[in-house]
CSV table of C-alpha atoms and ligand atoms in Angstrom, one decimal:
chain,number,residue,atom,x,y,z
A,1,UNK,CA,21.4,-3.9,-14.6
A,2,UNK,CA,17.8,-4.4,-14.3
A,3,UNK,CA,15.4,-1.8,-16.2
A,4,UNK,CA,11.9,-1.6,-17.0
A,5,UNK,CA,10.9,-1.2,-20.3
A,6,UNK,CA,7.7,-1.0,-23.1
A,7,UNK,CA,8.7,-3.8,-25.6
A,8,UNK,CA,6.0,-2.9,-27.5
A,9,UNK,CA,2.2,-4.2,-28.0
A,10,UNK,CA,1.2,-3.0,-25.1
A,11,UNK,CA,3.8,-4.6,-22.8
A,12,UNK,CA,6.3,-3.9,-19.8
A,13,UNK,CA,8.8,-6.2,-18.9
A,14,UNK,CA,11.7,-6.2,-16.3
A,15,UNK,CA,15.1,-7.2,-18.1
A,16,UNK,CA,18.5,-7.3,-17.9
A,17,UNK,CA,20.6,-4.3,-20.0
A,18,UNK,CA,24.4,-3.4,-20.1
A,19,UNK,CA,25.1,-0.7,-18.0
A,20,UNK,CA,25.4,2.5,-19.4
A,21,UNK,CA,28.9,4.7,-19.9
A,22,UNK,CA,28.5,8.2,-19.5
A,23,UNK,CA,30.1,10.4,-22.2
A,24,UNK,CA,32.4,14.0,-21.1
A,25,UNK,CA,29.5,15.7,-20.9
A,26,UNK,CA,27.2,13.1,-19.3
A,27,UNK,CA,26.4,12.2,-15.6
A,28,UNK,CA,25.8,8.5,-14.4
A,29,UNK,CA,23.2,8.4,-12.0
A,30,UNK,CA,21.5,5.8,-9.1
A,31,UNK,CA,17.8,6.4,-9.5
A,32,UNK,CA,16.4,6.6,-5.9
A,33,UNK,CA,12.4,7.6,-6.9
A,34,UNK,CA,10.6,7.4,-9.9
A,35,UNK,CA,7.0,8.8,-10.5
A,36,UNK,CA,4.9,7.1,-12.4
A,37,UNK,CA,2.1,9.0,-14.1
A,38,UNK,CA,-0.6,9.1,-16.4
A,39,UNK,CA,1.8,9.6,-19.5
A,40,UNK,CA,3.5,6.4,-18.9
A,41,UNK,CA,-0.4,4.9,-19.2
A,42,UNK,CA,-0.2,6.6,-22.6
A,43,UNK,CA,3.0,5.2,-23.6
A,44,UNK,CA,1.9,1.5,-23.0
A,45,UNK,CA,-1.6,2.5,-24.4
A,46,UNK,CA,0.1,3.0,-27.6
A,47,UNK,CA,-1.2,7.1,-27.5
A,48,UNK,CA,2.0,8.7,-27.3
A,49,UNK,CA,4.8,9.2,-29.6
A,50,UNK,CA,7.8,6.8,-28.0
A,51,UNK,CA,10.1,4.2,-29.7
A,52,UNK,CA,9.9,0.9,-28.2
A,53,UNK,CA,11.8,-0.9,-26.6
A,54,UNK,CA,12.0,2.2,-23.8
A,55,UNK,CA,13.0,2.1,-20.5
A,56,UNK,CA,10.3,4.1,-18.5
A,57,UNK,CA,10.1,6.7,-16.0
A,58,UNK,CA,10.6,10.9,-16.7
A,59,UNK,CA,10.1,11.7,-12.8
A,60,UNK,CA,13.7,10.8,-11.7
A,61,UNK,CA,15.2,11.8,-8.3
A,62,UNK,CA,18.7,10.1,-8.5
A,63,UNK,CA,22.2,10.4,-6.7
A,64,UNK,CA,24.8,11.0,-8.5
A,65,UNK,CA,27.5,8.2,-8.9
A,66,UNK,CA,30.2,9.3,-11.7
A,67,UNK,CA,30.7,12.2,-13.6
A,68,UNK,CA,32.3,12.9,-17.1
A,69,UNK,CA,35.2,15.1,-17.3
A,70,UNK,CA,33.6,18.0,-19.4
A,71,UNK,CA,31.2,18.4,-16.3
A,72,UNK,CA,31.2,21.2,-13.5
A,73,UNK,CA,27.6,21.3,-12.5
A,74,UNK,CA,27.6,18.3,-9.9
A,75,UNK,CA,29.7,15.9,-7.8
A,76,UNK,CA,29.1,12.2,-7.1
A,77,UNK,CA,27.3,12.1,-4.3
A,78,UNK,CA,24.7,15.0,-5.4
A,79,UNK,CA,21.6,14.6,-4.8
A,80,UNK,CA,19.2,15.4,-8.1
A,81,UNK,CA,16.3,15.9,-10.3
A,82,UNK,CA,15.8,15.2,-13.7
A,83,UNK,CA,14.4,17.6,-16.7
A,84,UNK,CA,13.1,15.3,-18.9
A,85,UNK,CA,13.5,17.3,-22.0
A,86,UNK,CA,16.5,17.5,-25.0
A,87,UNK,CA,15.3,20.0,-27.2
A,88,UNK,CA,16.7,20.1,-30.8
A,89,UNK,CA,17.8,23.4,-30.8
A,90,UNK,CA,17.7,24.7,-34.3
A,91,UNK,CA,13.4,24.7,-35.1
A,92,UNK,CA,11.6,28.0,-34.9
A,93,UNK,CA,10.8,27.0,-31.7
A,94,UNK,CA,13.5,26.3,-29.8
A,95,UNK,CA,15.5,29.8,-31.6
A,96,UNK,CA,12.2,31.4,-30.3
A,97,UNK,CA,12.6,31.1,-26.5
A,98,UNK,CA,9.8,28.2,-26.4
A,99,UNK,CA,11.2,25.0,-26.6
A,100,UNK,CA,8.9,22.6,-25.0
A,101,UNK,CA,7.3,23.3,-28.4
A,102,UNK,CA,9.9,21.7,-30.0
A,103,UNK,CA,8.5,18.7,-32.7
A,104,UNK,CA,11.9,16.8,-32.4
A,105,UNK,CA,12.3,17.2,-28.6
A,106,UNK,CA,13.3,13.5,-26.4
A,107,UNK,CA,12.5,12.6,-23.4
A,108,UNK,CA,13.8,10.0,-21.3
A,109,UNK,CA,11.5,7.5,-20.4
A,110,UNK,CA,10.0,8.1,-23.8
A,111,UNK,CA,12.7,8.4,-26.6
A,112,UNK,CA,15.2,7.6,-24.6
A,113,UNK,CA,16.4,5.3,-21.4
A,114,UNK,CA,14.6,6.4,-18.8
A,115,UNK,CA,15.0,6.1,-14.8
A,116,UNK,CA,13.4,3.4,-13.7
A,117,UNK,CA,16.5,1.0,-14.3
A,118,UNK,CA,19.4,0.5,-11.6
A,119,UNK,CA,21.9,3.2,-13.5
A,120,UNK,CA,20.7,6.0,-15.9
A,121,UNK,CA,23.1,8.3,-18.2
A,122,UNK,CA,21.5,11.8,-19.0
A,123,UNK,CA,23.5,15.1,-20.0
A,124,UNK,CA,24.8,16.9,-17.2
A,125,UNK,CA,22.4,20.0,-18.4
A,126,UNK,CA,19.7,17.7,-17.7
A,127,UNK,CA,20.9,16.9,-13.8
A,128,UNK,CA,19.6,20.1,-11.8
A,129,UNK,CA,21.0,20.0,-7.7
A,130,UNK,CA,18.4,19.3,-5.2
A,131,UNK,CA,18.5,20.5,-1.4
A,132,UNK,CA,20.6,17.4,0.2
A,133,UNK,CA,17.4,17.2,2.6
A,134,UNK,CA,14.9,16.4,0.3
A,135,UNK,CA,13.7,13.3,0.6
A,136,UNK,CA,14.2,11.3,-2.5
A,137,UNK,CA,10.3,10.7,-2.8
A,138,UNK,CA,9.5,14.2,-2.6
A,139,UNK,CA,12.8,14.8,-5.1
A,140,UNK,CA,10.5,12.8,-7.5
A,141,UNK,CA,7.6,15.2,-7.7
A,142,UNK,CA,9.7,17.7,-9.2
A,143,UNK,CA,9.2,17.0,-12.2
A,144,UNK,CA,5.4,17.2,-12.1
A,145,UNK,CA,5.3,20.3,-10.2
A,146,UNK,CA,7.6,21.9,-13.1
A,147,UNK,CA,4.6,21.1,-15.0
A,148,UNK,CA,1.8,22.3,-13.0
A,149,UNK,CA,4.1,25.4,-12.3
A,150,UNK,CA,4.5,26.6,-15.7
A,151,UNK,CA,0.0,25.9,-16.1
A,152,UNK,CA,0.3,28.4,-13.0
A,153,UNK,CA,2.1,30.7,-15.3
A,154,UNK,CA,0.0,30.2,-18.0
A,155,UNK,CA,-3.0,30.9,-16.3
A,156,UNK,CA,-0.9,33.9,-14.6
A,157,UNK,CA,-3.8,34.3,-11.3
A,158,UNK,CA,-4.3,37.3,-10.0
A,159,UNK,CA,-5.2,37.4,-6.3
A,160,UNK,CA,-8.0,37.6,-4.6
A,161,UNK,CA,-10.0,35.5,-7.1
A,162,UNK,CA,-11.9,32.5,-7.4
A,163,UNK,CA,-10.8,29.2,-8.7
A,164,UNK,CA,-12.2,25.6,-9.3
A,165,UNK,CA,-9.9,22.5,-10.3
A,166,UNK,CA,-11.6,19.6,-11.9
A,167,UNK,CA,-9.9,16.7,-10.7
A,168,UNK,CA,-7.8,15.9,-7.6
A,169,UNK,CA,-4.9,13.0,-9.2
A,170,UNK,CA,-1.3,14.3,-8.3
A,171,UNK,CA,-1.5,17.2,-10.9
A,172,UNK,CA,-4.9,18.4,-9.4
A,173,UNK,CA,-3.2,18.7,-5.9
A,174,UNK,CA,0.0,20.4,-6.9
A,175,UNK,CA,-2.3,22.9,-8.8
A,176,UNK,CA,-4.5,23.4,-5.6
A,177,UNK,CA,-1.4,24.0,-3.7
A,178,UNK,CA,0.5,26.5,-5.9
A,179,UNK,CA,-3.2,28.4,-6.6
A,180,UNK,CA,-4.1,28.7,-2.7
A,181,UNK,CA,0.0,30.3,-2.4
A,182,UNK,CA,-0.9,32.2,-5.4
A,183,UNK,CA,-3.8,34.4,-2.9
A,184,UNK,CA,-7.0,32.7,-4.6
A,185,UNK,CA,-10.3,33.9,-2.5
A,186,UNK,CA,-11.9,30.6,-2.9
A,187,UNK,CA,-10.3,27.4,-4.3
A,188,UNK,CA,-12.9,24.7,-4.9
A,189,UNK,CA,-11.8,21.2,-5.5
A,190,UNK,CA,-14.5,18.9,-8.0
A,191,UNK,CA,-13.7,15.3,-7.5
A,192,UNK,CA,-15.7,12.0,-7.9
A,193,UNK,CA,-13.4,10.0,-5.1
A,194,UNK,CA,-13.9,10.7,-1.4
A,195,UNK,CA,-10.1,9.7,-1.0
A,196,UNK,CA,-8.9,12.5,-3.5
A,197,UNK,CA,-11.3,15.2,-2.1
A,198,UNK,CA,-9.9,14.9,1.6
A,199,UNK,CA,-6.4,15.3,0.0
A,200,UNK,CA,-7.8,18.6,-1.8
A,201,UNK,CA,-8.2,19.4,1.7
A,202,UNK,CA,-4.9,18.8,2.6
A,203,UNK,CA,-3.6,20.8,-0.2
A,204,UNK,CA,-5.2,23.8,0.8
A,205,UNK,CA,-8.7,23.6,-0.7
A,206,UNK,CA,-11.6,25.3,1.0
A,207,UNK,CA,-14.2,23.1,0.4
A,208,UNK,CA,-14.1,19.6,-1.7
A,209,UNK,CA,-17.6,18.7,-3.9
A,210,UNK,CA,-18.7,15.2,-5.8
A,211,UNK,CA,-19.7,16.0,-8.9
A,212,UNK,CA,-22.3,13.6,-9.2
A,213,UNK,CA,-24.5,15.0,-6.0
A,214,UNK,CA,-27.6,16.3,-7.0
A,215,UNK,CA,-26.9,19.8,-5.3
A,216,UNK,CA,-23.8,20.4,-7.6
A,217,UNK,CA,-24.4,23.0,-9.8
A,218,UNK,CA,-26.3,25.1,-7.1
A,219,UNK,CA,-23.5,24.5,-4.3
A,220,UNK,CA,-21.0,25.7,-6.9
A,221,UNK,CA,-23.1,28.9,-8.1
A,222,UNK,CA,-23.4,30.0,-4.2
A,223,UNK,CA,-19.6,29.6,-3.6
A,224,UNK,CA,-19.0,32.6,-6.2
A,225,UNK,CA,-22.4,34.4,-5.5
A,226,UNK,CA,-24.0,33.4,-8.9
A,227,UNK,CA,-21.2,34.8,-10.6
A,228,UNK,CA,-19.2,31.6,-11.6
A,229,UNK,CA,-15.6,31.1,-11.2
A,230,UNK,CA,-12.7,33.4,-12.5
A,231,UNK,CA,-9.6,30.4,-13.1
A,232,UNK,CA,-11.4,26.7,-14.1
A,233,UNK,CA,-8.6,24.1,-14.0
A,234,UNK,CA,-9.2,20.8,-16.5
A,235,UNK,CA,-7.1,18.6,-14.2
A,236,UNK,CA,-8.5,15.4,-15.9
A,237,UNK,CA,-8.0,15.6,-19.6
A,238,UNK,CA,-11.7,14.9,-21.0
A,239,UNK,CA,-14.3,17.2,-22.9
A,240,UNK,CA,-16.9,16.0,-20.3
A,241,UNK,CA,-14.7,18.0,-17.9
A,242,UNK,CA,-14.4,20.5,-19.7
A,243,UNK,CA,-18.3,21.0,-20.6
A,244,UNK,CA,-18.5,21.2,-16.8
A,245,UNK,CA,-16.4,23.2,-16.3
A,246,UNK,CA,-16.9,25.6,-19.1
A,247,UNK,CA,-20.3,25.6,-17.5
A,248,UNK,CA,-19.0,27.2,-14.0
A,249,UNK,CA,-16.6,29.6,-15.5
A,250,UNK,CA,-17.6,33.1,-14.8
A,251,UNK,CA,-17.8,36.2,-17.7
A,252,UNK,CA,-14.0,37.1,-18.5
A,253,UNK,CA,-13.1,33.5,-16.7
A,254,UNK,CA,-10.1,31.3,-18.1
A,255,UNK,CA,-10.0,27.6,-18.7
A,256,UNK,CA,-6.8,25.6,-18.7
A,257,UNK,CA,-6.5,22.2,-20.0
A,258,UNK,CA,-4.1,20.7,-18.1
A,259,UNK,CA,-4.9,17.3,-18.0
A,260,UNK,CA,-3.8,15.0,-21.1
A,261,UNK,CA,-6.7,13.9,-22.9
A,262,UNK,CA,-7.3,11.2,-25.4
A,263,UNK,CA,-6.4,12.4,-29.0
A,264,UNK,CA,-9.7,11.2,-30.4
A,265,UNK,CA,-11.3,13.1,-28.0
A,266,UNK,CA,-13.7,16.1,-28.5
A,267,UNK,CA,-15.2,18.8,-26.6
A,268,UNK,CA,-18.2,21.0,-28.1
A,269,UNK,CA,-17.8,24.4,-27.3
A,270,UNK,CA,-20.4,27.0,-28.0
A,271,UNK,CA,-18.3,30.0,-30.4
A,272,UNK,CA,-21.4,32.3,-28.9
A,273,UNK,CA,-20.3,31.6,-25.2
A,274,UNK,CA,-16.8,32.3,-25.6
A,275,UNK,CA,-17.4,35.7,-27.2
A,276,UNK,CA,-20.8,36.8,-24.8
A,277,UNK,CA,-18.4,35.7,-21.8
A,278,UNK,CA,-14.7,36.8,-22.6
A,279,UNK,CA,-13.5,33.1,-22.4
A,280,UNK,CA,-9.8,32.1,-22.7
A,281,UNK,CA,-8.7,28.5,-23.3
A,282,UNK,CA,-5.0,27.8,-22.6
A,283,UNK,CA,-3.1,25.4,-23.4
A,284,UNK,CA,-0.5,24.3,-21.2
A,285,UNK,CA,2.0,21.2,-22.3
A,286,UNK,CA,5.2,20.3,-20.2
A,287,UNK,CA,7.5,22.5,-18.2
A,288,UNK,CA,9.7,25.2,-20.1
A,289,UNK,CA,12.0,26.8,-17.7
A,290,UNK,CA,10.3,25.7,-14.7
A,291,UNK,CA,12.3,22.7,-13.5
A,292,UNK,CA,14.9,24.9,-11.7
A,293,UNK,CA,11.9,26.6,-9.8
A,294,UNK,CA,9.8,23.7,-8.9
A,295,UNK,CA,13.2,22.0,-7.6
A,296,UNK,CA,13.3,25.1,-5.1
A,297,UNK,CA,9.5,24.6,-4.3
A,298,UNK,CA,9.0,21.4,-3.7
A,299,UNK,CA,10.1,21.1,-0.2
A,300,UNK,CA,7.4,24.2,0.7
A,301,UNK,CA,4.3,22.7,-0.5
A,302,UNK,CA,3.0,20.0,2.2
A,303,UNK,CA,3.6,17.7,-0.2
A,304,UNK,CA,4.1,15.0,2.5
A,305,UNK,CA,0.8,15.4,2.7
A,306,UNK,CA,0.3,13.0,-0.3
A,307,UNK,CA,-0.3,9.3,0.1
A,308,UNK,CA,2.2,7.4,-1.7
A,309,UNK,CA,2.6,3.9,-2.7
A,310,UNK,CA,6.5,2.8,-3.3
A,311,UNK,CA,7.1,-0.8,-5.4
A,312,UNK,CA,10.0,-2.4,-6.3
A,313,UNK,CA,10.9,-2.5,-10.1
A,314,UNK,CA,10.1,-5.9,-10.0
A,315,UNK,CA,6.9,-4.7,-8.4
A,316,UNK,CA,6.5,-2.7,-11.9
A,317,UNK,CA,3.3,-4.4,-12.9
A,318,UNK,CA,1.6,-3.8,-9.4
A,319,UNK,CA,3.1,-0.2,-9.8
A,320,UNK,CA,1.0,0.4,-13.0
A,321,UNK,CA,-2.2,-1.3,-11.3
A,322,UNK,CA,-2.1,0.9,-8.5
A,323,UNK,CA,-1.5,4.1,-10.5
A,324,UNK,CA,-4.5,3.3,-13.0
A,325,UNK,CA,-7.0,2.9,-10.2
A,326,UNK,CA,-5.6,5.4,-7.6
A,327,UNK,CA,-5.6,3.5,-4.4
A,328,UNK,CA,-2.7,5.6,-3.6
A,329,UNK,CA,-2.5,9.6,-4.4
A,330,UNK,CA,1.0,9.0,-6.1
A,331,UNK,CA,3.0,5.7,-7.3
A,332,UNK,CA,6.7,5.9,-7.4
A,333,UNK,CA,9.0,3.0,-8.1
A,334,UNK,CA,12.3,2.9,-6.4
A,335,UNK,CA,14.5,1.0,-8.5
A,336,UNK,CA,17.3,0.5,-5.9
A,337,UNK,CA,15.6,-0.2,-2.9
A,338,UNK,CA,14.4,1.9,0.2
A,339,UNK,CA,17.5,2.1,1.8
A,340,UNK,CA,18.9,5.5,0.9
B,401,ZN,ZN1,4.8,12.4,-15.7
B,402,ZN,ZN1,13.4,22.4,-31.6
């Protein structure tokens, strides 16, 4: 089978690998849609903790084609998404309810084969059922949307309040979506590209601002009255976001940082803010028991909305082109054809 894999040095190839066996407990899947996101940047970057050579791709919408006899979850024929997570099961951790903290966790696509190859093997616990209608492209944003679900729960919004989200890639948009559902007053997308603030649009934000016009600060101030912004979403990973949008968050205001940011990055933060205004700073990494829940979401959200680009997986190097300059809202690889 063909599969696309970091071999290293900063390098993807397309090659030729045996086709994998599933074990008792194991599903063998066709992988209709793979995402391709910012983390798969990281991996090739050199930023991010896999073992090359890996076959890439963690946003998996697959069919099912054979299933090992310990199984009783799915059928052949299923239609699924993948959680990309095996958590080792014995740290404090994982025995404390919180795996995606987990130090020795795997990930396919990152330790381990991933989707965007013609066949993929993953435990059956790892194979969750999709609605038979979804469309496999959509089936593919699953996995994303597990991760801007659990940020919603993190952040935990109560209604009727105001938020801003700094950054409108794929994760922005999901987050606009699910905050607007949530009962948020005023959602206020912040975005550099005209493209991505007209999909903030789409998504459900009320009004969609350039960061760089000279009427910034004082359009922002007006939409909350002067009184700054109650949930402040870091949707791009970066302490310049951050300083901005520390600067917009309101007294008692929260600040997630969502968006993966460089390691050697560093944001200075002013000790004497956080206390005068009640700040929070959460953390949010990956998708802890969300998976199941964003599978039953994501055919609610106007996610059609999105633009996406598809590519063959001999279209792999295109694929990563067009997801590092954002032509398209979201880059997905099908890696058995369109013709599902
Ligand atoms: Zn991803
Ligand atoms: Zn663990």
């Amino acid at each position: 089978m063909k599969a696309v894999q970091y071999v290293g040095d900063h390098t993807v190839e397309v090659v030729e690998l045996p086709i994998p066996e599933p074990g008792p407990a194991d599903v063998l899947l066709e992988p209709l849609a793979v995402g391709v996101c910012g983390t798969d940047q990281h991996i090739i970057e050199g930023d991010y903790t896999s073992r090359p050579p890996i076959t890439l791709g963690h946003e998996v919408c697959a069919r099912v084609l054979e299933v090992g006899a310990a199984t009783r979850s799915v059928r052949p024929g299923d239609l699924v998404t993948v959680e990309p997570h095996i958590y080792c099961g014995v740290c404090v951790h994982c025995q404390s309810g919180r795996p995606h903290l987990c130090p020795e966790r795997q990930a396919p696509g990152v330790h381990l084969p991933g989707g965007m190859a013609e066949r993929m093997v993953v435990p059956e616990t790892l194979a969750y059922r999709l609605d038979p209608a979804t469309p496999p492209l959509l089936g593919a944003l699953v996995e994303p949307l597990a991760c801007a679900v659990h940020g919603i729960d993190r952040l935990a919004p109560v209604s009727g309040s105001s938020a801003a989200v700094f950054g409108v890639g794929p994760a922005g948009a999901l987050l606009i979506s699910l905050l607007r559902r949530a009962g948020m007053s005023t959602v206020v997308a912040v975005e550099m590209r005209e493209q991505r603030r007209d999909l903030a649009l789409r998504m459900g934000a009320d009004v969609a601002l350039d960061p760089t016009d000279a009427g910034f600060a004082d359009t922002m101030a007006e939409l909350t009255r002067g009184d700054g912004f109650r949930y402040v979403v870091d949707a791009v990973g970066s302490s310049k976001v951050l300083a901005q949008a520390t600067a917009v968050a309101a007294r008692g205001a929260t600040i997630l940082v969502f968006g993966v940011a460089r390691p050697g990055d560093r944001w200075e933060v002013s000790p004497n803010e956080i206390y005068a205004k009640e700040l929070s700073v959460l953390g949010t990494a990956l998708n802890p028991f969300t998976h199941r829940r964003a599978a039953d979401l994501v055919n609610t959200l106007g996610l059609d909305q999105l633009h996406l680009g598809t590519f063959g997986l001999d279209e792999v190097h295109d694929a990563l082109a067009a997801q590092a300059d954002g032509r398209v809202d979201k880059v997905l690889v099908l890696p058995n054809g369109s013709s599902w």
